[in-house]
Short mmCIF file of N, CA and C and ligand atoms in Angstrom, two decimals:
data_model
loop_
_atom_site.label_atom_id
_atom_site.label_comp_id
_atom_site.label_asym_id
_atom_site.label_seq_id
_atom_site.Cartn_x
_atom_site.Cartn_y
_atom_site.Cartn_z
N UNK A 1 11.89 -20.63 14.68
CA UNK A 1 12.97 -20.45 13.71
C UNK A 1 12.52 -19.49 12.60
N UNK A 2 13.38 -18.80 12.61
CA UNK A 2 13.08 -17.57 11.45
C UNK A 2 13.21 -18.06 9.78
N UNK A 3 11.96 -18.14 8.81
CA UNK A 3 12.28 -18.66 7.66
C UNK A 3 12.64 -17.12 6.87
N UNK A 4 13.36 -17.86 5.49
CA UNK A 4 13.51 -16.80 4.38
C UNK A 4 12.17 -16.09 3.99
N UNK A 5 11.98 -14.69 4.08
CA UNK A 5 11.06 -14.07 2.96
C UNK A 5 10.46 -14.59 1.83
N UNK A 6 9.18 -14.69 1.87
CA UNK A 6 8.79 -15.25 0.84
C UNK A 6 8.56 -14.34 -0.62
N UNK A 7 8.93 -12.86 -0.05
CA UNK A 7 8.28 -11.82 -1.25
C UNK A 7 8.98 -10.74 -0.64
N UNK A 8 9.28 -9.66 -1.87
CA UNK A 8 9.60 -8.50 -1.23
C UNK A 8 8.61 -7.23 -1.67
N UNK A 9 8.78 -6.87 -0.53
CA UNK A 9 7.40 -5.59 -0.30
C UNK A 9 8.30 -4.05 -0.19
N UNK A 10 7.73 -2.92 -1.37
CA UNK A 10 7.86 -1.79 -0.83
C UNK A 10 6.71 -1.04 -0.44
N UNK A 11 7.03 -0.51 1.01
CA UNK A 11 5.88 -0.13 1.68
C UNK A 11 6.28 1.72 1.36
N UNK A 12 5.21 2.49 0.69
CA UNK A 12 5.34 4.19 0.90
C UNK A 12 4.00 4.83 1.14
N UNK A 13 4.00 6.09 1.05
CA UNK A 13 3.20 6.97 1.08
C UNK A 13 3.11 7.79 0.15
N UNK A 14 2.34 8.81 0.03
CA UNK A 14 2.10 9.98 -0.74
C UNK A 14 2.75 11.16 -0.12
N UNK A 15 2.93 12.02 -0.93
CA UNK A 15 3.40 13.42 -0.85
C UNK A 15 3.06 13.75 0.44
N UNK A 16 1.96 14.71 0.75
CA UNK A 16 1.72 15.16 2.29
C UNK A 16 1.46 14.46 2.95
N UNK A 17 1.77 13.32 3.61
CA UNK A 17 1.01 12.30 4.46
C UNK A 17 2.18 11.90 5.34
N UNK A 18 2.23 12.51 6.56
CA UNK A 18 3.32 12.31 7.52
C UNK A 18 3.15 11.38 8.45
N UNK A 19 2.06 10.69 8.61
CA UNK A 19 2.23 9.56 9.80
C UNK A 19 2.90 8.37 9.15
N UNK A 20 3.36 8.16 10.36
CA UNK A 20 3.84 6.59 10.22
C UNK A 20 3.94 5.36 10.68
N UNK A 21 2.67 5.59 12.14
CA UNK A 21 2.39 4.41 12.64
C UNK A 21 1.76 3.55 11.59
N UNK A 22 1.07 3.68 10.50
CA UNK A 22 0.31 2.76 9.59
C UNK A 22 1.04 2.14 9.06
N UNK A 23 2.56 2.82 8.88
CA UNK A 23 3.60 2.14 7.97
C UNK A 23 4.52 1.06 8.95
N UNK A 24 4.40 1.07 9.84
CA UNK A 24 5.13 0.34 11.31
C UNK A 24 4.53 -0.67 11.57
N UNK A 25 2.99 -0.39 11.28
CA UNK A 25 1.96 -1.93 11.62
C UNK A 25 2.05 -2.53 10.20
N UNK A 26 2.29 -2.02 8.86
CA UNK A 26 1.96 -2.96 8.12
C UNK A 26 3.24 -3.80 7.88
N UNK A 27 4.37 -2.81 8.16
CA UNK A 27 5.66 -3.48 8.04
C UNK A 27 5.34 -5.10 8.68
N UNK A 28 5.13 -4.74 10.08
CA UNK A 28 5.04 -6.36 11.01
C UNK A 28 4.15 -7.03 10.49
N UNK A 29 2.92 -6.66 9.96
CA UNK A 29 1.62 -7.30 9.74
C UNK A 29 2.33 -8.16 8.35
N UNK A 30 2.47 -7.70 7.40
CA UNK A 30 3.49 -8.35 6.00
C UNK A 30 4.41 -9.27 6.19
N UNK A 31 5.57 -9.22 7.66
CA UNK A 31 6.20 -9.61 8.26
C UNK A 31 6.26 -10.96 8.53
N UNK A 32 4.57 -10.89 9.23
CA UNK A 32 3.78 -11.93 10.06
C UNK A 32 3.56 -12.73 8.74
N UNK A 33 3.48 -12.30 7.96
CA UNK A 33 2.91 -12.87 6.03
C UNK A 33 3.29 -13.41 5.65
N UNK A 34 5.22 -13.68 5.78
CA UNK A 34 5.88 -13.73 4.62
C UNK A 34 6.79 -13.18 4.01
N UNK A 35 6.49 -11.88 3.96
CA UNK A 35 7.02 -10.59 3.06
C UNK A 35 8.00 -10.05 3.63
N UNK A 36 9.10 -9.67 2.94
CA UNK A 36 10.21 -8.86 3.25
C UNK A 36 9.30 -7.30 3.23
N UNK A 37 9.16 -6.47 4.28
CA UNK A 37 8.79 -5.42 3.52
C UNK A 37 9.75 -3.72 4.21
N UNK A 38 10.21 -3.40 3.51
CA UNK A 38 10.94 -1.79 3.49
C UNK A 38 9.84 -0.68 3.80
N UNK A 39 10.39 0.46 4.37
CA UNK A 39 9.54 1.05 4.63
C UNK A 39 10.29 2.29 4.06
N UNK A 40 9.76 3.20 2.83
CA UNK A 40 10.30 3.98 2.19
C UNK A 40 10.39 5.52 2.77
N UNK A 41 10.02 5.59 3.87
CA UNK A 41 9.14 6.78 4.94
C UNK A 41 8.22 7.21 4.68
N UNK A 42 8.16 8.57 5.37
CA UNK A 42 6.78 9.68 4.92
C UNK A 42 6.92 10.59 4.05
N UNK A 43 6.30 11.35 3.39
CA UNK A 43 6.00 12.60 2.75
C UNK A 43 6.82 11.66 2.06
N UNK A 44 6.19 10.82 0.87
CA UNK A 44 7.36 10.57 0.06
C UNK A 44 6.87 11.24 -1.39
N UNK A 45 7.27 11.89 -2.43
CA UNK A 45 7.27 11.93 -3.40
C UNK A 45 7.12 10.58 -4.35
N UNK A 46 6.10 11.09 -5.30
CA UNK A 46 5.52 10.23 -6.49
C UNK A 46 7.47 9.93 -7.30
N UNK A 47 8.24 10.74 -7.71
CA UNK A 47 9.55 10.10 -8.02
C UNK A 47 10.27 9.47 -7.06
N UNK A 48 9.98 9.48 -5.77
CA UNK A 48 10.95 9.12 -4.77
C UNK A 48 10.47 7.28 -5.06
N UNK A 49 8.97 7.36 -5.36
CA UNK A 49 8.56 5.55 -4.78
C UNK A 49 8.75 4.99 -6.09
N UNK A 50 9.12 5.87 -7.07
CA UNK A 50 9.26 4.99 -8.29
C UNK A 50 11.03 4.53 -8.44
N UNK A 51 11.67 5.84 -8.06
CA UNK A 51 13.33 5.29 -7.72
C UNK A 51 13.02 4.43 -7.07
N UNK A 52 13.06 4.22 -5.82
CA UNK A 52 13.29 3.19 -5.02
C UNK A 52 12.16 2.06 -6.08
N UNK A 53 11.42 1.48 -6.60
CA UNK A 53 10.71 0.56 -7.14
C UNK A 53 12.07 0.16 -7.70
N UNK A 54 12.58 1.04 -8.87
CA UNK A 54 13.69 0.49 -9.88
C UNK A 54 15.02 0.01 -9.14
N UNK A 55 15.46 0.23 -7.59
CA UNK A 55 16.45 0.36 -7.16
C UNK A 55 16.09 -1.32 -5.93
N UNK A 56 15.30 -1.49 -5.91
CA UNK A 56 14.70 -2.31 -4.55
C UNK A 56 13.88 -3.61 -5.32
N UNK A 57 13.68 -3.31 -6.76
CA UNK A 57 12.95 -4.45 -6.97
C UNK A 57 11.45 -5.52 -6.98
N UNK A 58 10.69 -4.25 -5.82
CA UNK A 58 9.59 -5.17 -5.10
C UNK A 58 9.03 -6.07 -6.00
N UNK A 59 8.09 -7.09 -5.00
CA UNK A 59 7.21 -7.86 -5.81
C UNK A 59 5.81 -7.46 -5.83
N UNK A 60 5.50 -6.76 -4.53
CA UNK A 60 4.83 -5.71 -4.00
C UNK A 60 4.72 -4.36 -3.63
N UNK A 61 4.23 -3.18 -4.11
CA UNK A 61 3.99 -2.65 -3.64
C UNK A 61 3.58 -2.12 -2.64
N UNK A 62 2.59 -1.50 -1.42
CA UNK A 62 2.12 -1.12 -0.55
C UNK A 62 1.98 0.34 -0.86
N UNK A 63 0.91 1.07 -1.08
CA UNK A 63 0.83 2.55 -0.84
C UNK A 63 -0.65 2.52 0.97
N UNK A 64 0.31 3.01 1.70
CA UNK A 64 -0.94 3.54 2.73
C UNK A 64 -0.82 5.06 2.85
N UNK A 65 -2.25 5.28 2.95
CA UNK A 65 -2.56 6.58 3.30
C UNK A 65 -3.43 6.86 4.11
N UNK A 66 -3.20 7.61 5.49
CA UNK A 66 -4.32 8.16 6.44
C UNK A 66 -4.46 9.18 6.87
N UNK A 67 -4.44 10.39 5.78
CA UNK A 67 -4.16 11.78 6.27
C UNK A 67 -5.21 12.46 5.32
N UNK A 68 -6.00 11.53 3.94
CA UNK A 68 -7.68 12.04 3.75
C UNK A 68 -7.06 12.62 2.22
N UNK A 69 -5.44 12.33 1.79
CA UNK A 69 -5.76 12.57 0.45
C UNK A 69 -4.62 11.85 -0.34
N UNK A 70 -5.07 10.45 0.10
CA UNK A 70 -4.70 9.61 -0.83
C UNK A 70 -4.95 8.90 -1.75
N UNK A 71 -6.59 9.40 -2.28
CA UNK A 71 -7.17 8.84 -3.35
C UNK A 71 -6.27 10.02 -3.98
N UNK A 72 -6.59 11.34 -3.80
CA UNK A 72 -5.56 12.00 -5.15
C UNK A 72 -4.26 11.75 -5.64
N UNK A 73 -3.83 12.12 -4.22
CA UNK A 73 -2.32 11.64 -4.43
C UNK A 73 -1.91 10.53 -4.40
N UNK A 74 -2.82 9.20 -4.42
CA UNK A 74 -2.51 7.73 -4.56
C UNK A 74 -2.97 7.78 -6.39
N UNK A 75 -3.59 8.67 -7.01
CA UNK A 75 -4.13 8.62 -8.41
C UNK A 75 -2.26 8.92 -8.67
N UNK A 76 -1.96 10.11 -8.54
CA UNK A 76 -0.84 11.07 -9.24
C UNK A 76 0.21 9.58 -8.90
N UNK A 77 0.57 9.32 -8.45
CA UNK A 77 1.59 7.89 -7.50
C UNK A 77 1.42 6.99 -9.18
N UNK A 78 0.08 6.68 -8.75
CA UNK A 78 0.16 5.38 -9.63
C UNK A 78 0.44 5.61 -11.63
N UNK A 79 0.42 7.25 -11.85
CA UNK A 79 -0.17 7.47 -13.17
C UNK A 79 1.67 7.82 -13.13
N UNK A 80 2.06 7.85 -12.19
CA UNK A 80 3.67 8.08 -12.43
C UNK A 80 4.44 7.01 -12.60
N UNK A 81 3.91 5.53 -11.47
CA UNK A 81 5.00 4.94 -12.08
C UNK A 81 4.58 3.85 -13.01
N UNK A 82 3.09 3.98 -13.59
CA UNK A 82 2.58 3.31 -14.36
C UNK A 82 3.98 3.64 -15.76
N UNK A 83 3.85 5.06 -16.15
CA UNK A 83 4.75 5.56 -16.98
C UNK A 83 6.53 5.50 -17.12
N UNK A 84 6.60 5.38 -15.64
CA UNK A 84 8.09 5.54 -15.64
C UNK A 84 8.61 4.07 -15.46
N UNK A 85 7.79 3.25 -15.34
CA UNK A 85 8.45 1.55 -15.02
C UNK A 85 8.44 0.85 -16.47
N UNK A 86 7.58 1.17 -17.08
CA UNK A 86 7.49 0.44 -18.70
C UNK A 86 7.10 -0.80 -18.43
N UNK A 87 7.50 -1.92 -18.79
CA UNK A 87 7.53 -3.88 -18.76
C UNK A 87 7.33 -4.02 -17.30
N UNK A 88 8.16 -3.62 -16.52
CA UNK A 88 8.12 -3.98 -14.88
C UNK A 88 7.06 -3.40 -14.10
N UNK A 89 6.27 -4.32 -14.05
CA UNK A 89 5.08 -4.32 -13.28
C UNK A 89 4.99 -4.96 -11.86
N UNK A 90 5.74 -4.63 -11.17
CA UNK A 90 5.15 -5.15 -9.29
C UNK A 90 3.98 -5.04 -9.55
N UNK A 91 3.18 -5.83 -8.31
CA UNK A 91 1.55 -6.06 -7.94
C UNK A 91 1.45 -4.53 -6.98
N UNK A 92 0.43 -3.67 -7.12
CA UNK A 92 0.36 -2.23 -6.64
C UNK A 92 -0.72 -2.21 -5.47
N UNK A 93 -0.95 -2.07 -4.35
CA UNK A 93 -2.47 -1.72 -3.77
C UNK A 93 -2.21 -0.64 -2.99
N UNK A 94 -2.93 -0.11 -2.78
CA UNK A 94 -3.47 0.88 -2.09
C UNK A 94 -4.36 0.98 -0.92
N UNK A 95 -3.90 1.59 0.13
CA UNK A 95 -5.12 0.96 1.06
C UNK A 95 -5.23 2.71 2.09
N UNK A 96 -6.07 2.52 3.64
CA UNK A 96 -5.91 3.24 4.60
C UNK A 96 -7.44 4.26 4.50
N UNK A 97 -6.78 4.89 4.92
CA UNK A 97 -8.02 6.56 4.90
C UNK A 97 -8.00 7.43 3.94
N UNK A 98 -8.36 7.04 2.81
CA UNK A 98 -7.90 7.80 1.57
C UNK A 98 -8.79 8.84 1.30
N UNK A 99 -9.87 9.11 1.93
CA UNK A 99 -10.64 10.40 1.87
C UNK A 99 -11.13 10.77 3.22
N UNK A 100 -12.05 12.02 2.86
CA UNK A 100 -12.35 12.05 4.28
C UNK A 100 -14.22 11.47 4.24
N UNK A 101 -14.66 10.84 3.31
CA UNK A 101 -15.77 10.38 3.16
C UNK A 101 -16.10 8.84 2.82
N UNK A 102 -15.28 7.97 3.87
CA UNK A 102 -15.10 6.88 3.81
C UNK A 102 -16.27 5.64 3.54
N UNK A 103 -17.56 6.15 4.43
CA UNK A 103 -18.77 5.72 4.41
C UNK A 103 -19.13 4.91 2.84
N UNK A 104 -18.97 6.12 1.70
CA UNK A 104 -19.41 5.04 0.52
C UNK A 104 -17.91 5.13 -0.08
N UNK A 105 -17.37 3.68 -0.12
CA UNK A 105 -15.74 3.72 -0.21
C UNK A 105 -15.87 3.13 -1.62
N UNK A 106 -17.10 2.46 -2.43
CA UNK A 106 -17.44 1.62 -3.82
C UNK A 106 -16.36 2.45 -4.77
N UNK A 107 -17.02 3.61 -4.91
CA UNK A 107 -16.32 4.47 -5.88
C UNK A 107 -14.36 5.05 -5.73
N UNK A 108 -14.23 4.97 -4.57
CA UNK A 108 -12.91 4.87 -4.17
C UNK A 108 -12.17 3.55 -5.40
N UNK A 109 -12.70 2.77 -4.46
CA UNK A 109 -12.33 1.17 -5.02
C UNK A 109 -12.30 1.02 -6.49
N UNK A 110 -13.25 1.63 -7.18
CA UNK A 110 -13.54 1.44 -8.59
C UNK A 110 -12.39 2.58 -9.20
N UNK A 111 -12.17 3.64 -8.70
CA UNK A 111 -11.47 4.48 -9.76
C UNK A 111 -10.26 4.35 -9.71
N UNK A 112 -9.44 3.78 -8.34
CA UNK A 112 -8.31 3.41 -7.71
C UNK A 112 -7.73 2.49 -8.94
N UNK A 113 -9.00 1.51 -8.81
CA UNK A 113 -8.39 0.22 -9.65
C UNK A 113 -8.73 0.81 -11.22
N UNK A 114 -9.28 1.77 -11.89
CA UNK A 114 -9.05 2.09 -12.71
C UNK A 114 -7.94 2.98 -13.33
N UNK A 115 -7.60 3.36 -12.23
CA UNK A 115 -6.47 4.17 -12.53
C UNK A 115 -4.72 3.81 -12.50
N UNK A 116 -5.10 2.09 -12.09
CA UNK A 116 -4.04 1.06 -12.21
C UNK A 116 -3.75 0.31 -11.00
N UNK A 117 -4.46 0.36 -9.73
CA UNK A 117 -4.15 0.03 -8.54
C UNK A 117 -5.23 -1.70 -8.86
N UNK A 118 -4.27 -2.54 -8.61
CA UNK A 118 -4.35 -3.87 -8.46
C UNK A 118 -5.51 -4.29 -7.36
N UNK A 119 -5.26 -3.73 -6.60
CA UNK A 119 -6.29 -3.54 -5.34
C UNK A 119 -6.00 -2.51 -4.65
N UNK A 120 -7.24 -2.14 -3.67
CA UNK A 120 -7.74 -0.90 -2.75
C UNK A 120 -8.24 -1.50 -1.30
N UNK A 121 -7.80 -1.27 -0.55
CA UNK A 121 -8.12 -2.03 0.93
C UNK A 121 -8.91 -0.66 1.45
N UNK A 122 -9.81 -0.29 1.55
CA UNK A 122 -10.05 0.68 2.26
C UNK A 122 -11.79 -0.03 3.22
N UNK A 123 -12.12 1.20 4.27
CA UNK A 123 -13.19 0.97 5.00
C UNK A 123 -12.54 -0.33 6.82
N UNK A 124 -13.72 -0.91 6.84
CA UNK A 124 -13.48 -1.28 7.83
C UNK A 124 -12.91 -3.03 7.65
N UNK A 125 -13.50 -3.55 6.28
CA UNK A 125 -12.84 -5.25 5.93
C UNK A 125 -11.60 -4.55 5.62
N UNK A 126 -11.05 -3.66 5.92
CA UNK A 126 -9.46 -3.53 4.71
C UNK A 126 -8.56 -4.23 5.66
N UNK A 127 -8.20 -4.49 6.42
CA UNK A 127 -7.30 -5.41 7.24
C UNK A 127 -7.83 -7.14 6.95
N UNK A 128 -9.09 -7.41 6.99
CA UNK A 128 -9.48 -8.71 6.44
C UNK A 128 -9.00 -9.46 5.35
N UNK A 129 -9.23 -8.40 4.37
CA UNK A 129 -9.50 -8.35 2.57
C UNK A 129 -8.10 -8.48 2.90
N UNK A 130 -7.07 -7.45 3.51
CA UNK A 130 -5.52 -7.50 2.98
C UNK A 130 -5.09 -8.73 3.45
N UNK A 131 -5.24 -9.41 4.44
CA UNK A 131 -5.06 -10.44 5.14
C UNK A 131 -4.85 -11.99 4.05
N UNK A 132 -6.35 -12.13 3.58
CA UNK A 132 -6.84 -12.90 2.24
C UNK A 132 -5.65 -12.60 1.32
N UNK A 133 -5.96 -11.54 0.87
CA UNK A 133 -4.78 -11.10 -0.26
C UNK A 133 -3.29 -11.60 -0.24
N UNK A 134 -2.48 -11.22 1.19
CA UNK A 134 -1.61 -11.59 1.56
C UNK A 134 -0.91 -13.26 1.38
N UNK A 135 -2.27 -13.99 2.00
CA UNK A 135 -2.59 -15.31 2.32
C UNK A 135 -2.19 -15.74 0.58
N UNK A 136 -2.75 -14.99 -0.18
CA UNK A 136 -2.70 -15.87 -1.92
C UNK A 136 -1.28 -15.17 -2.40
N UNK A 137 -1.03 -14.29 -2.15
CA UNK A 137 0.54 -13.37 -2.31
C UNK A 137 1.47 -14.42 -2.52
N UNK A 138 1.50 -14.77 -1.13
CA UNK A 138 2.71 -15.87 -0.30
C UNK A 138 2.48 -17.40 -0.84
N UNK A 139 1.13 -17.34 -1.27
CA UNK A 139 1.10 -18.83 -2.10
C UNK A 139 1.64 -19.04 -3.47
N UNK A 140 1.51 -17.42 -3.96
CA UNK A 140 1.52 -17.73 -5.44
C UNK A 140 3.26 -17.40 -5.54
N UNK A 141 3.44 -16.91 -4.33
CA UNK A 141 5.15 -16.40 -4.73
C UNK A 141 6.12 -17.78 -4.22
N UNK A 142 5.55 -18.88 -3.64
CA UNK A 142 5.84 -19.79 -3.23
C UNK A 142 5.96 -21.12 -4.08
N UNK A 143 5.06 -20.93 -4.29
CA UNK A 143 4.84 -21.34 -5.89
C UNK A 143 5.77 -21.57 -6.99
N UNK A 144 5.86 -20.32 -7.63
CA UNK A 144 6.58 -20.12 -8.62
C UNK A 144 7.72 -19.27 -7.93
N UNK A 145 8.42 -20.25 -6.78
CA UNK A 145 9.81 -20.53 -6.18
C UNK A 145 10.69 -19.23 -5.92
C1 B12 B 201 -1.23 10.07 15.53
C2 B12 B 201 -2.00 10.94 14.54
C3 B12 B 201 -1.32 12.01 13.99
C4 B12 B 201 0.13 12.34 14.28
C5 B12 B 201 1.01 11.39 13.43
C6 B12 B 201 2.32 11.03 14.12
C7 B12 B 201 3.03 9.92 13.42
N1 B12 B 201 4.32 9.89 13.59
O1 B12 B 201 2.45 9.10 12.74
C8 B12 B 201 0.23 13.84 13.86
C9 B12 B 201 -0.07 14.72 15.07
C10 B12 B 201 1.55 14.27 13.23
C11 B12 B 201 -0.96 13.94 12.89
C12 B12 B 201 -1.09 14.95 11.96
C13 B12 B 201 -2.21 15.11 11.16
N2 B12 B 201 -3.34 14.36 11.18
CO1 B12 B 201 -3.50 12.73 12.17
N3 B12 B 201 -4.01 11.32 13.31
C14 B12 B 201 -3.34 10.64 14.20
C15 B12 B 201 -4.28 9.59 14.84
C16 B12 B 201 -4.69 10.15 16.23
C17 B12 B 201 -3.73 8.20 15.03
C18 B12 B 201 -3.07 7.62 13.75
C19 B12 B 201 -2.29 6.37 14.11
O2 B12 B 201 -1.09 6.43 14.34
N4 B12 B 201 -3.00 5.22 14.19
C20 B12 B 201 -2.39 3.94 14.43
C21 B12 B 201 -2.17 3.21 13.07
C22 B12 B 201 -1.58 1.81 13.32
O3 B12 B 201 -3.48 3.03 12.52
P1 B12 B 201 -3.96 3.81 11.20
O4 B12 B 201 -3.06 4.94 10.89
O5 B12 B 201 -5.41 4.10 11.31
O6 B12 B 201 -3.78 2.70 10.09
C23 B12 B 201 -4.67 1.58 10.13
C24 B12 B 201 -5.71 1.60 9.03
O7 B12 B 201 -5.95 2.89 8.50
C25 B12 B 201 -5.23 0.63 8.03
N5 B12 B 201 -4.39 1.05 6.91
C26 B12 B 201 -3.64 2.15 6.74
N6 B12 B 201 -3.00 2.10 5.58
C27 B12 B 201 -3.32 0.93 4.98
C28 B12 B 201 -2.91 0.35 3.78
C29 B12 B 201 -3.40 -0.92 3.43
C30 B12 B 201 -2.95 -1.57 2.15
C31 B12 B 201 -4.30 -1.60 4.31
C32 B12 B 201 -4.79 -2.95 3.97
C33 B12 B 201 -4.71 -1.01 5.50
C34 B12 B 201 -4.22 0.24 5.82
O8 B12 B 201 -4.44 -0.30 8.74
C35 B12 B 201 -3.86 0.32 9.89
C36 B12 B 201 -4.01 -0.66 11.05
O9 B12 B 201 -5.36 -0.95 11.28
C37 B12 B 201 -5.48 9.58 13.83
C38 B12 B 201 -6.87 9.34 14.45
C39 B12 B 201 -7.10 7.91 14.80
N7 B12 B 201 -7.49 7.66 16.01
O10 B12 B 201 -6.90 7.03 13.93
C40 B12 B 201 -5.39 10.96 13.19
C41 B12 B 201 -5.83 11.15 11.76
C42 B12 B 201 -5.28 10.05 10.88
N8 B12 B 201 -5.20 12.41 11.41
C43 B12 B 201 -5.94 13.16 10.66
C44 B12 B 201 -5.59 14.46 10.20
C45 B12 B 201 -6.65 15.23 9.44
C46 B12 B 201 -4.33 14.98 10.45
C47 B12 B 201 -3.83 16.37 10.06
C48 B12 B 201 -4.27 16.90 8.71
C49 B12 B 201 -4.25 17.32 11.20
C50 B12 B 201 -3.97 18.78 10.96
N9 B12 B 201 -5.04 19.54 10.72
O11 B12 B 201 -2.81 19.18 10.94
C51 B12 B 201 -2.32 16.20 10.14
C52 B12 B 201 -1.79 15.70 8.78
C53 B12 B 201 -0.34 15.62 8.74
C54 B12 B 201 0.08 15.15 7.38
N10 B12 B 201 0.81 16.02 6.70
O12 B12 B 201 -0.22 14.04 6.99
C55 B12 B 201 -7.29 12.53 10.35
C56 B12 B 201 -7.41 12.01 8.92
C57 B12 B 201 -8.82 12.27 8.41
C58 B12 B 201 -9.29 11.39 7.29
N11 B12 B 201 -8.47 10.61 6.59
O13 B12 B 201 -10.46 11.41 7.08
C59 B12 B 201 -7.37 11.43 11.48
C60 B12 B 201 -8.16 10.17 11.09
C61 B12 B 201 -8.02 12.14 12.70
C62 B12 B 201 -9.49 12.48 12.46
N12 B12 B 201 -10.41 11.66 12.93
O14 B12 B 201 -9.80 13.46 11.84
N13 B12 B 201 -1.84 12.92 13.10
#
């Protein structure tokens, strides 16, 4: 039996980043979660994911990127709608192939989340870690009803 959504998820991308099998698995994977989640397409523009934020509501975010430049363009994303949302704060992460020098991903992780990203899933635990994450998502949105 199919239950109600426990959360709603907007799932996007960055500017040049045209695949979209990553966005197809996380849709189901979120799915499997709990989460209502939308899939905003590809090549999306830094104004495109902040309209849709104000228009859709999420409780979540999702930025994936696997095309090697989504630490930049996941920086420019987040410094946009840090500014353009004001009070309304969805939970933000970031995850995928965000450079092409994945090996030491520490500093990824650290500037991501300094630059306002809630969390950073990247490397090879990033399906684990998101998993966990997910797991406390759906508790805490369950929760507080
Ligand atoms: C299919 C593919 C394409 C197709 C995409 C078609 C489509 N409709 O999606 C086409 C041919 C268009 C393409 C183009 C390009 N591609 Co391409 N592509 C691939 C390929 C072979 C498979 C990607 C895929 O669909 N995987 C299946 C999905 C389900 O897995 P995934 O994308 O890896 O996502 C997983 C994880 O990354 C992670 N994840 C992703 N996002 C997030 C977010 C969160 C929050 C979390 C927790 C996890 C997570 O979870 C997913 C499931 O495990 C990969 C190589 C590979 N074997 O992975 C290269 C690859 C992604 N492509 C690459 C490149 C460089 C390009 C091009 C620049 C090539 C070129 N010179 O033109 C262009 C870029 C186009 C653009 N503007 O973005 C590189 C990226 C390099 C990097 N990041 O270091 C890769 C890794 C190939 C390589 N080894 O060099 N590509």
């Amino acid at each position: 039996m199919q239950t109600a959504p426990h959360f709603k998820c907007l799932l996007t991308t960055i500017e040049s980043d045209s695949h979209t099998w990553n966005l197809v698995y996380l849709q189901r994977f979120i799915h499997e979660h709990g989460g209502l989640a939308k899939i905003l397409g590809c090549c999306v523009s830094p104004g495109e994911t902040v309209d849709a934020i104000k228009g859709f509501r999420p409780d979540l975010v999702v930025v994936s990127s696997v095309n090697g430049h989504g630490f930049h363009q996941g920086r420019e994303l987040i410094a946009n709608a840090v500014q353009a949302l004001g009070a309304y704060r969805p939970v933000f992460v970031v995850g995928g192939k965000l450079t092409t020098v994945e090996e030491d991903n520490k500093w990824i992780r650290v500037d991501l989340q300094e630059a306002g990203y809630d969390r950073v899933f990247v490397g090879k635990s990033a399906i684990d870690d998101f998993t966990l994450f997910l797991q406390e998502f759906r508790q805490q949105a369950v929760a507080s009803g």
